[in-house]
Amino acid sequence: MSFWAVSRGLTPQGKVAPMLNPNQRQFLEDELRYREKLKMLAGGNAIDDVYVRKPDTVDDPLELDKHDSFYKTTKSLLVLFQIMGVMPIHRNPPVRNMPRTGYSWRSKQVMWAVFIYSCQTTVVVLVLRERVKKFITSPDKRFDEAIYNVIFISLLFTNFLLPVASWRHGPQVAIFKNMWTNYQYKFYKTTGSPIVFPNLYPLTYALCVFSWLLSIAINLSQYFLQPDFRLWYTFAYYPIIAMLNCFCSLWYINCNAFGTASHALSDALQATIKGEKPAQKLTEYRHLWVDLSHMMQQLGRAYSNMYGMYCLVIFFTSIIATYGSISEIIDHGATYKEVGLFVIVFYCMCLLYIICNEAHYASHKVGMEFQTKLLNINLTAVDTATQKEVDMLLVAINKNPPIMNLDGYANINRELITTNISFMATYLVVLLQFKITEQRRSQTV
């Protein structure tokens, strides 16, 4: 009953009005409008300015495919993930009441992924055995060579985490893909125009090729800079480094698409505000914005384990490589082998920067920029219903911030970069203190 009292200004004196979340306020507004509609129907009055939320309907799968431009423009990356056995999701046949994207452990995509993973794991086990054998049986080698072994052994272990970190979250990835499909058609039905992703098709295709070329370049550089790095070792690292590059590309593409969708929604909203009685459309725009915010959260939820492992590998590898290179420079001076370590550090930090920076821009475009455009609307020039809808949209943005979160493990933003750098600096200072102390003791003996 407090909902109705608050909405009609009937809260008794001395009592604090309860705060309503966006869902409660939305339910309350719809119920009040529905009652007004019934009263106006009973009185024979016009009801053009009373809007009731439309019920959900089952969309035609052919129409969904027709307006699913995001799937069409990013299909090359999806196919590459299927070929590599990283994410074996599939496209369902156009049948009503069936999601367009699905995941099944009995599908041919999963069977192919198991086959590829088995072949890749065989090579990884052979290389891992050689690496561990050299690491154990050669204790008198230089310190930088031990650091190389630690780094590349840790990279090999990411291969064994693939079924747990990626395949297990296949249903969540399918949900994310279906959210994009449904959102684009809903956007088209609401605004009358589709979401256009300019240059996304050539960008996705180029990133697929670049991911593998960069993997080949990094592995060959380590082959030439390390005397004990054999050529056949690279075949175990090619798909691992390429997978890391492809996940970085996937994150970049989705964050770019979020910004494009938010910009298209804000343009449609501004055009609607200039028309007559825009309150009806503003309610649908509010639903579109909330769906967009939920998609950003679903991206982190679907790939939480993969990107969590991603960040841990970057953090561990950057610390070990930086400490190894500085330690060897202190002991023996700078050589070409230390250049290889710095290449690894630069590569890892670039990946972390791209992921965090793109997440920051996506959250800023969907949240702050969209909210700023709403606040710039001249509310004195619109009717009362429109003012209420603008207020409801602002409340929805405030209560549903578009944050890229890895299923509660960490927020992906620019703050994550500074946090990682500060932790790395702390660990490096402690490790170098031990190194300098040990060096002084050896000189005094």
CSV table of C-alpha atoms in Angstrom, one decimal:
chain,number,residue,atom,x,y,z
A,1,MET,CA,0.0,0.0,0.0
A,2,SER,CA,2.9,2.3,0.5
A,3,PHE,CA,3.6,2.3,-3.2
A,4,TRP,CA,0.2,3.8,-3.9
A,5,ALA,CA,0.5,6.3,-1.1
A,6,VAL,CA,3.8,7.5,-2.4
A,7,SER,CA,2.6,7.8,-6.0
A,8,ARG,CA,-0.4,9.9,-5.0
A,9,GLY,CA,1.3,12.0,-2.4
A,10,LEU,CA,-0.7,10.4,0.5
A,11,THR,CA,2.2,9.5,2.7
A,12,PRO,CA,1.2,10.4,6.3
A,13,GLN,CA,3.2,13.1,8.0
A,14,GLY,CA,6.1,12.0,10.1
A,15,LYS,CA,6.7,8.9,8.0
A,16,VAL,CA,9.5,8.5,5.5
A,17,ALA,CA,8.5,7.6,2.0
A,18,PRO,CA,10.0,4.3,0.9
A,19,MET,CA,12.6,4.4,-1.9
A,20,LEU,CA,11.4,2.5,-5.0
A,21,ASN,CA,13.8,0.7,-7.3
A,22,PRO,CA,13.3,1.0,-11.1
A,23,ASN,CA,11.3,-2.2,-11.4
A,24,GLN,CA,8.9,-1.2,-8.6
A,25,ARG,CA,8.5,2.3,-10.1
A,26,GLN,CA,8.0,0.9,-13.5
A,27,PHE,CA,5.3,-1.6,-12.2
A,28,LEU,CA,3.6,1.2,-10.3
A,29,GLU,CA,3.6,3.6,-13.3
A,30,ASP,CA,2.1,0.9,-15.6
A,31,GLU,CA,-0.6,0.0,-13.1
A,32,LEU,CA,-1.6,3.6,-12.6
A,33,ARG,CA,-1.8,4.2,-16.4
A,34,TYR,CA,-3.8,1.0,-16.8
A,35,ARG,CA,-6.3,2.3,-14.3
A,36,GLU,CA,-6.5,5.6,-16.0
A,37,LYS,CA,-7.0,3.8,-19.3
A,38,LEU,CA,-10.0,1.8,-17.8
A,39,LYS,CA,-11.5,5.0,-16.4
A,40,MET,CA,-11.2,6.8,-19.8
A,41,LEU,CA,-12.7,3.8,-21.6
A,42,ALA,CA,-15.6,3.8,-19.2
A,43,GLY,CA,-16.1,7.6,-19.8
A,44,GLY,CA,-15.7,7.3,-23.6
A,45,ASN,CA,-12.7,9.6,-23.7
A,46,ALA,CA,-9.7,9.4,-26.0
A,47,ILE,CA,-6.8,7.4,-24.7
A,48,ASP,CA,-4.1,8.3,-27.2
A,49,ASP,CA,-1.8,9.8,-24.5
A,50,VAL,CA,-2.1,6.8,-22.1
A,51,TYR,CA,0.6,4.1,-22.8
A,52,VAL,CA,0.7,0.6,-21.4
A,53,ARG,CA,3.8,-1.6,-21.8
A,54,LYS,CA,3.4,-4.0,-24.6
A,55,PRO,CA,3.5,-7.7,-23.7
A,56,ASP,CA,6.4,-9.9,-24.9
A,57,THR,CA,5.8,-11.7,-28.1
A,58,VAL,CA,7.6,-14.5,-29.9
A,59,ASP,CA,9.5,-13.0,-32.9
A,60,ASP,CA,9.8,-14.6,-36.3
A,61,PRO,CA,13.2,-16.2,-36.6
A,62,LEU,CA,13.5,-15.1,-40.2
A,63,GLU,CA,13.0,-11.5,-39.2
A,64,LEU,CA,15.5,-11.9,-36.4
A,65,ASP,CA,18.1,-13.2,-38.9
A,66,LYS,CA,17.3,-10.4,-41.3
A,67,HIS,CA,18.1,-7.7,-38.7
A,68,ASP,CA,20.9,-9.5,-36.9
A,69,SER,CA,23.7,-7.4,-38.4
A,70,PHE,CA,26.0,-7.9,-35.4
A,71,TYR,CA,26.1,-11.7,-36.0
A,72,LYS,CA,26.7,-11.2,-39.8
A,73,THR,CA,29.5,-8.7,-39.3
A,74,THR,CA,31.3,-10.7,-36.5
A,75,LYS,CA,30.7,-14.1,-37.9
A,76,SER,CA,34.3,-14.5,-38.9
A,77,LEU,CA,35.5,-14.4,-35.3
A,78,LEU,CA,32.8,-16.9,-34.3
A,79,VAL,CA,33.9,-19.3,-37.0
A,80,LEU,CA,37.5,-18.9,-36.0
A,81,PHE,CA,36.6,-19.8,-32.4
A,82,GLN,CA,34.8,-22.9,-33.6
A,83,ILE,CA,37.8,-24.0,-35.8
A,84,MET,CA,40.2,-23.5,-32.8
A,85,GLY,CA,37.8,-25.4,-30.5
A,86,VAL,CA,37.7,-22.4,-28.1
A,87,MET,CA,34.0,-21.7,-28.0
A,88,PRO,CA,31.9,-24.4,-29.8
A,89,ILE,CA,28.5,-22.6,-30.0
A,90,HIS,CA,26.3,-23.1,-33.0
A,91,ARG,CA,23.5,-21.4,-34.9
A,92,ASN,CA,20.1,-23.1,-34.6
A,93,PRO,CA,17.8,-23.6,-37.5
A,94,PRO,CA,15.1,-20.9,-38.0
A,95,VAL,CA,12.4,-22.5,-35.9
A,96,ARG,CA,9.9,-20.6,-33.8
A,97,ASN,CA,10.3,-20.8,-30.0
A,98,MET,CA,14.0,-21.9,-30.5
A,99,PRO,CA,16.9,-19.5,-29.7
A,100,ARG,CA,18.9,-18.5,-32.7
A,101,THR,CA,22.2,-19.4,-31.0
A,102,GLY,CA,22.6,-22.6,-28.9
A,103,TYR,CA,25.1,-24.8,-27.2
A,104,SER,CA,24.9,-28.5,-26.8
A,105,TRP,CA,27.5,-31.0,-25.6
A,106,ARG,CA,26.4,-33.4,-28.3
A,107,SER,CA,26.7,-31.0,-31.2
A,108,LYS,CA,29.2,-31.5,-34.0
A,109,GLN,CA,30.9,-28.2,-32.9
A,110,VAL,CA,31.7,-29.7,-29.5
A,111,MET,CA,32.9,-33.0,-31.0
A,112,TRP,CA,35.3,-31.0,-33.3
A,113,ALA,CA,36.5,-28.9,-30.3
A,114,VAL,CA,37.3,-32.1,-28.4
A,115,PHE,CA,39.3,-33.5,-31.3
A,116,ILE,CA,41.3,-30.3,-31.8
A,117,TYR,CA,41.8,-30.0,-28.1
A,118,SER,CA,43.1,-33.6,-27.9
A,119,CYS,CA,45.6,-32.9,-30.7
A,120,GLN,CA,46.7,-29.7,-29.2
A,121,THR,CA,47.1,-31.2,-25.7
A,122,THR,CA,49.3,-33.9,-27.1
A,123,VAL,CA,51.8,-31.3,-28.4
A,124,VAL,CA,51.5,-29.3,-25.2
A,125,VAL,CA,52.3,-32.3,-23.1
A,126,LEU,CA,55.4,-33.1,-25.2
A,127,VAL,CA,56.7,-29.6,-24.9
A,128,LEU,CA,55.8,-29.3,-21.2
A,129,ARG,CA,57.8,-32.5,-20.5
A,130,GLU,CA,60.8,-31.1,-22.3
A,131,ARG,CA,60.6,-27.8,-20.5
A,132,VAL,CA,60.2,-29.4,-17.0
A,133,LYS,CA,63.0,-31.8,-17.7
A,134,LYS,CA,65.4,-29.0,-18.6
A,135,PHE,CA,64.3,-26.9,-15.7
A,136,ILE,CA,65.0,-29.7,-13.2
A,137,THR,CA,68.1,-31.3,-14.7
A,138,SER,CA,69.9,-28.0,-15.5
A,139,PRO,CA,70.2,-26.1,-12.2
A,140,ASP,CA,73.5,-24.4,-13.2
A,141,LYS,CA,72.1,-22.4,-16.1
A,142,ARG,CA,71.8,-18.7,-16.1
A,143,PHE,CA,68.9,-17.1,-14.2
A,144,ASP,CA,67.3,-15.6,-17.3
A,145,GLU,CA,66.9,-19.1,-18.8
A,146,ALA,CA,65.2,-20.3,-15.6
A,147,ILE,CA,62.8,-17.3,-15.9
A,148,TYR,CA,62.1,-18.2,-19.5
A,149,ASN,CA,61.2,-21.8,-18.5
A,150,VAL,CA,58.9,-20.6,-15.7
A,151,ILE,CA,57.0,-18.2,-18.0
A,152,PHE,CA,56.5,-20.6,-20.9
A,153,ILE,CA,55.6,-23.5,-18.5
A,154,SER,CA,52.9,-21.3,-17.0
A,155,LEU,CA,51.6,-20.4,-20.5
A,156,LEU,CA,51.2,-24.1,-21.3
A,157,PHE,CA,49.0,-24.7,-18.3
A,158,THR,CA,46.4,-22.3,-19.8
A,159,ASN,CA,45.7,-25.1,-22.3
A,160,PHE,CA,44.5,-27.4,-19.6
A,161,LEU,CA,42.0,-24.8,-18.3
A,162,LEU,CA,40.2,-24.4,-21.6
A,163,PRO,CA,37.4,-26.9,-21.0
A,164,VAL,CA,36.6,-25.6,-17.5
A,165,ALA,CA,37.0,-21.9,-18.3
A,166,SER,CA,35.5,-21.8,-21.8
A,167,TRP,CA,33.3,-24.8,-22.7
A,168,ARG,CA,31.6,-24.9,-19.3
A,169,HIS,CA,30.2,-21.4,-19.9
A,170,GLY,CA,28.9,-22.2,-23.4
A,171,PRO,CA,25.2,-21.8,-22.4
A,172,GLN,CA,26.0,-18.3,-21.0
A,173,VAL,CA,27.7,-17.3,-24.2
A,174,ALA,CA,24.7,-18.5,-26.2
A,175,ILE,CA,22.5,-16.4,-24.0
A,176,PHE,CA,24.7,-13.4,-24.7
A,177,LYS,CA,24.5,-13.9,-28.4
A,178,ASN,CA,20.7,-14.3,-28.3
A,179,MET,CA,20.5,-11.1,-26.3
A,180,TRP,CA,22.2,-9.3,-29.2
A,181,THR,CA,19.9,-10.9,-31.7
A,182,ASN,CA,16.7,-10.0,-29.9
A,183,TYR,CA,17.9,-6.5,-29.0
A,184,GLN,CA,18.6,-5.5,-32.6
A,185,TYR,CA,15.1,-6.6,-33.8
A,186,LYS,CA,13.5,-4.9,-30.8
A,187,PHE,CA,15.5,-1.7,-31.6
A,188,TYR,CA,14.2,-1.9,-35.2
A,189,LYS,CA,10.6,-2.3,-34.1
A,190,THR,CA,10.8,0.6,-31.7
A,191,THR,CA,12.7,3.1,-33.7
A,192,GLY,CA,12.0,2.0,-37.2
A,193,SER,CA,15.7,1.9,-38.2
A,194,PRO,CA,18.3,-0.8,-37.7
A,195,ILE,CA,21.6,-0.5,-35.8
A,196,VAL,CA,24.4,0.0,-38.2
A,197,PHE,CA,27.9,-1.1,-37.3
A,198,PRO,CA,30.2,0.7,-39.7
A,199,ASN,CA,33.4,-1.0,-40.7
A,200,LEU,CA,32.8,-3.8,-38.2
A,201,TYR,CA,33.0,-6.6,-40.8
A,202,PRO,CA,36.5,-5.7,-42.2
A,203,LEU,CA,37.7,-4.9,-38.7
A,204,THR,CA,36.6,-8.3,-37.3
A,205,TYR,CA,38.1,-10.1,-40.3
A,206,ALA,CA,41.4,-8.2,-39.9
A,207,LEU,CA,41.6,-8.9,-36.2
A,208,CYS,CA,41.2,-12.6,-36.9
A,209,VAL,CA,44.1,-12.6,-39.3
A,210,PHE,CA,46.2,-10.2,-37.1
A,211,SER,CA,45.7,-12.4,-34.0
A,212,TRP,CA,47.4,-15.4,-35.7
A,213,LEU,CA,50.1,-13.3,-37.3
A,214,LEU,CA,51.0,-11.7,-34.0
A,215,SER,CA,51.1,-15.1,-32.4
A,216,ILE,CA,53.5,-16.4,-35.1
A,217,ALA,CA,55.7,-13.3,-34.8
A,218,ILE,CA,55.9,-13.5,-31.0
A,219,ASN,CA,56.8,-17.2,-31.0
A,220,LEU,CA,59.4,-16.8,-33.8
A,221,SER,CA,61.0,-13.9,-31.9
A,222,GLN,CA,61.4,-16.1,-28.8
A,223,TYR,CA,62.8,-18.8,-31.0
A,224,PHE,CA,65.6,-16.5,-32.4
A,225,LEU,CA,66.3,-14.8,-29.0
A,226,GLN,CA,66.5,-18.1,-27.0
A,227,PRO,CA,69.2,-20.6,-27.9
A,228,ASP,CA,67.3,-23.5,-26.1
A,229,PHE,CA,63.9,-22.7,-27.7
A,230,ARG,CA,63.5,-25.3,-30.4
A,231,LEU,CA,61.4,-24.6,-33.5
A,232,TRP,CA,58.9,-27.4,-32.8
A,233,TYR,CA,58.1,-25.9,-29.4
A,234,THR,CA,56.4,-23.0,-31.2
A,235,PHE,CA,53.6,-25.4,-32.4
A,236,ALA,CA,52.4,-25.7,-28.8
A,237,TYR,CA,52.4,-21.9,-28.3
A,238,TYR,CA,50.8,-20.8,-31.6
A,239,PRO,CA,47.2,-21.6,-30.6
A,240,ILE,CA,47.6,-20.5,-27.0
A,241,ILE,CA,48.9,-17.0,-27.9
A,242,ALA,CA,46.4,-16.8,-30.8
A,243,MET,CA,43.6,-17.6,-28.3
A,244,LEU,CA,44.7,-14.8,-26.0
A,245,ASN,CA,44.8,-12.4,-29.0
A,246,CYS,CA,41.3,-13.5,-30.2
A,247,PHE,CA,39.8,-13.0,-26.8
A,248,CYS,CA,41.2,-9.5,-26.7
A,249,SER,CA,39.7,-8.9,-30.2
A,250,LEU,CA,36.4,-10.3,-29.0
A,251,TRP,CA,36.3,-7.9,-26.1
A,252,TYR,CA,37.3,-4.9,-28.3
A,253,ILE,CA,34.5,-5.7,-30.8
A,254,ASN,CA,31.8,-6.1,-28.3
A,255,CYS,CA,32.7,-2.9,-26.4
A,256,ASN,CA,32.8,-1.1,-29.8
A,257,ALA,CA,29.3,-2.5,-30.6
A,258,PHE,CA,28.0,-1.3,-27.2
A,259,GLY,CA,29.1,2.2,-27.9
A,260,THR,CA,27.5,2.1,-31.4
A,261,ALA,CA,24.2,0.8,-30.0
A,262,SER,CA,24.1,3.5,-27.3
A,263,HIS,CA,24.9,6.2,-29.8
A,264,ALA,CA,22.1,5.0,-32.1
A,265,LEU,CA,19.6,4.9,-29.2
A,266,SER,CA,20.5,8.4,-28.0
A,267,ASP,CA,20.0,9.7,-31.6
A,268,ALA,CA,16.6,8.1,-31.8
A,269,LEU,CA,15.6,9.4,-28.4
A,270,GLN,CA,16.6,13.0,-29.3
A,271,ALA,CA,14.6,12.7,-32.6
A,272,THR,CA,11.6,11.4,-30.7
A,273,ILE,CA,11.7,14.2,-28.1
A,274,LYS,CA,11.2,16.8,-30.8
A,275,GLY,CA,7.9,15.1,-31.9
A,276,GLU,CA,4.5,15.3,-30.3
A,277,LYS,CA,3.7,13.3,-27.1
A,278,PRO,CA,6.9,11.3,-27.0
A,279,ALA,CA,6.1,9.6,-23.7
A,280,GLN,CA,5.0,6.4,-25.4
A,281,LYS,CA,8.3,5.9,-27.1
A,282,LEU,CA,10.4,7.0,-24.2
A,283,THR,CA,9.1,4.0,-22.1
A,284,GLU,CA,10.2,1.7,-24.9
A,285,TYR,CA,13.6,3.5,-25.0
A,286,ARG,CA,14.0,2.9,-21.3
A,287,HIS,CA,13.5,-0.8,-21.9
A,288,LEU,CA,16.0,-0.7,-24.7
A,289,TRP,CA,18.6,1.0,-22.5
A,290,VAL,CA,18.1,-1.4,-19.6
A,291,ASP,CA,18.5,-4.3,-22.0
A,292,LEU,CA,21.8,-2.8,-23.3
A,293,SER,CA,23.1,-2.5,-19.7
A,294,HIS,CA,22.1,-6.1,-19.0
A,295,MET,CA,24.0,-7.2,-22.2
A,296,MET,CA,27.2,-5.5,-20.9
A,297,GLN,CA,26.8,-7.4,-17.6
A,298,GLN,CA,26.1,-10.7,-19.5
A,299,LEU,CA,29.4,-10.3,-21.5
A,300,GLY,CA,31.4,-10.4,-18.3
A,301,ARG,CA,29.3,-13.2,-16.9
A,302,ALA,CA,29.6,-15.4,-20.0
A,303,TYR,CA,33.4,-15.0,-20.3
A,304,SER,CA,34.2,-14.6,-16.6
A,305,ASN,CA,36.5,-17.6,-16.2
A,306,MET,CA,38.4,-17.0,-19.4
A,307,TYR,CA,39.0,-13.3,-18.8
A,308,GLY,CA,39.8,-14.0,-15.1
A,309,MET,CA,42.4,-16.5,-16.2
A,310,TYR,CA,43.5,-14.0,-18.8
A,311,CYS,CA,44.2,-11.3,-16.2
A,312,LEU,CA,46.0,-13.8,-13.9
A,313,VAL,CA,48.3,-14.9,-16.7
A,314,ILE,CA,49.1,-11.3,-17.6
A,315,PHE,CA,49.8,-10.4,-14.0
A,316,PHE,CA,52.0,-13.4,-13.3
A,317,THR,CA,53.9,-13.3,-16.6
A,318,SER,CA,54.6,-9.5,-16.3
A,319,ILE,CA,56.0,-9.8,-12.8
A,320,ILE,CA,58.3,-12.8,-13.6
A,321,ALA,CA,59.5,-11.3,-16.9
A,322,THR,CA,60.2,-7.9,-15.5
A,323,TYR,CA,62.0,-9.3,-12.5
A,324,GLY,CA,64.0,-11.7,-14.6
A,325,SER,CA,65.1,-9.0,-17.1
A,326,ILE,CA,66.1,-6.5,-14.4
A,327,SER,CA,67.9,-9.1,-12.4
A,328,GLU,CA,69.9,-10.3,-15.4
A,329,ILE,CA,70.8,-6.7,-16.3
A,330,ILE,CA,72.1,-6.1,-12.8
A,331,ASP,CA,74.2,-9.3,-12.9
A,332,HIS,CA,75.5,-9.5,-16.4
A,333,GLY,CA,74.4,-6.4,-18.3
A,334,ALA,CA,71.9,-6.0,-21.1
A,335,THR,CA,71.8,-8.7,-23.8
A,336,TYR,CA,69.5,-9.7,-26.6
A,337,LYS,CA,67.9,-12.3,-24.4
A,338,GLU,CA,66.6,-9.6,-22.0
A,339,VAL,CA,65.0,-8.1,-25.1
A,340,GLY,CA,62.8,-11.2,-25.3
A,341,LEU,CA,61.6,-10.7,-21.8
A,342,PHE,CA,60.8,-7.1,-22.4
A,343,VAL,CA,58.8,-8.2,-25.5
A,344,ILE,CA,56.7,-10.5,-23.3
A,345,VAL,CA,56.1,-7.7,-20.7
A,346,PHE,CA,55.1,-5.2,-23.4
A,347,TYR,CA,52.8,-7.7,-25.0
A,348,CYS,CA,51.0,-8.6,-21.8
A,349,MET,CA,50.6,-4.9,-20.7
A,350,CYS,CA,49.2,-4.0,-24.2
A,351,LEU,CA,46.5,-6.8,-23.8
A,352,LEU,CA,45.6,-5.5,-20.4
A,353,TYR,CA,45.4,-1.9,-21.5
A,354,ILE,CA,43.2,-2.7,-24.5
A,355,ILE,CA,40.7,-4.7,-22.4
A,356,CYS,CA,40.5,-2.1,-19.6
A,357,ASN,CA,40.4,0.9,-21.8
A,358,GLU,CA,37.7,-0.4,-24.1
A,359,ALA,CA,35.6,-1.4,-21.1
A,360,HIS,CA,36.0,2.1,-19.8
A,361,TYR,CA,34.9,3.7,-23.1
A,362,ALA,CA,31.9,1.4,-23.4
A,363,SER,CA,30.7,2.1,-19.9
A,364,HIS,CA,31.2,5.8,-20.4
A,365,LYS,CA,29.3,5.9,-23.7
A,366,VAL,CA,26.4,3.8,-22.5
A,367,GLY,CA,26.2,5.5,-19.1
A,368,MET,CA,27.7,9.0,-18.7
A,369,GLU,CA,27.2,10.2,-22.3
A,370,PHE,CA,23.7,8.9,-22.6
A,371,GLN,CA,22.8,10.4,-19.2
A,372,THR,CA,24.3,13.8,-20.2
A,373,LYS,CA,22.1,13.9,-23.3
A,374,LEU,CA,19.1,13.2,-21.1
A,375,LEU,CA,20.0,16.0,-18.7
A,376,ASN,CA,20.4,18.4,-21.6
A,377,ILE,CA,16.7,18.0,-22.5
A,378,ASN,CA,14.6,21.1,-21.9
A,379,LEU,CA,11.8,19.6,-19.7
A,380,THR,CA,9.8,22.8,-19.7
A,381,ALA,CA,9.1,22.3,-23.4
A,382,VAL,CA,7.5,18.8,-23.0
A,383,ASP,CA,4.4,17.5,-21.3
A,384,THR,CA,4.1,16.0,-17.9
A,385,ALA,CA,4.1,12.4,-19.1
A,386,THR,CA,7.3,13.0,-21.0
A,387,GLN,CA,8.9,14.6,-17.9
A,388,LYS,CA,8.0,11.5,-15.9
A,389,GLU,CA,9.5,9.2,-18.5
A,390,VAL,CA,12.8,11.1,-18.6
A,391,ASP,CA,12.9,11.0,-14.8
A,392,MET,CA,12.3,7.2,-14.9
A,393,LEU,CA,15.0,6.7,-17.5
A,394,LEU,CA,17.5,8.7,-15.3
A,395,VAL,CA,16.6,6.6,-12.3
A,396,ALA,CA,17.1,3.4,-14.4
A,397,ILE,CA,20.5,4.5,-15.4
A,398,ASN,CA,21.4,5.4,-11.8
A,399,LYS,CA,20.2,2.0,-10.5
A,400,ASN,CA,21.6,-0.1,-13.3
A,401,PRO,CA,25.1,1.3,-14.0
A,402,PRO,CA,26.6,-0.2,-17.1
A,403,ILE,CA,29.6,-1.9,-15.5
A,404,MET,CA,31.7,-4.6,-17.1
A,405,ASN,CA,32.0,-7.1,-14.3
A,406,LEU,CA,33.5,-10.6,-14.4
A,407,ASP,CA,30.6,-12.3,-12.6
A,408,GLY,CA,31.5,-10.5,-9.3
A,409,TYR,CA,35.3,-11.3,-9.4
A,410,ALA,CA,36.5,-7.9,-10.7
A,411,ASN,CA,35.3,-4.8,-12.5
A,412,ILE,CA,37.0,-4.2,-15.8
A,413,ASN,CA,37.9,-0.5,-16.1
A,414,ARG,CA,41.0,1.7,-16.1
A,415,GLU,CA,41.3,1.3,-12.4
A,416,LEU,CA,42.3,-2.3,-12.9
A,417,ILE,CA,45.4,-1.1,-14.9
A,418,THR,CA,46.6,1.1,-12.1
A,419,THR,CA,45.8,-1.6,-9.5
A,420,ASN,CA,47.9,-4.2,-11.4
A,421,ILE,CA,50.8,-1.8,-11.9
A,422,SER,CA,50.8,-0.9,-8.2
A,423,PHE,CA,50.8,-4.6,-7.2
A,424,MET,CA,53.5,-5.4,-9.7
A,425,ALA,CA,55.7,-2.6,-8.4
A,426,THR,CA,55.2,-3.8,-4.8
A,427,TYR,CA,56.3,-7.3,-5.7
A,428,LEU,CA,59.2,-6.2,-7.8
A,429,VAL,CA,60.5,-4.0,-5.0
A,430,VAL,CA,60.4,-6.9,-2.5
A,431,LEU,CA,62.0,-9.3,-5.0
A,432,LEU,CA,64.8,-6.9,-5.9
A,433,GLN,CA,65.5,-6.2,-2.3
A,434,PHE,CA,66.1,-9.9,-1.8
A,435,LYS,CA,68.3,-9.9,-4.9
A,436,ILE,CA,70.4,-7.0,-3.8
A,437,THR,CA,70.8,-8.4,-0.3
A,438,GLU,CA,71.9,-11.7,-1.7
A,439,GLN,CA,74.4,-10.0,-4.0
A,440,ARG,CA,76.0,-8.0,-1.2
A,441,ARG,CA,76.4,-11.2,0.9
A,442,SER,CA,78.1,-13.0,-1.9
A,443,GLN,CA,80.5,-10.0,-2.3
A,444,THR,CA,81.5,-10.0,1.4
A,445,VAL,CA,82.2,-13.7,1.5
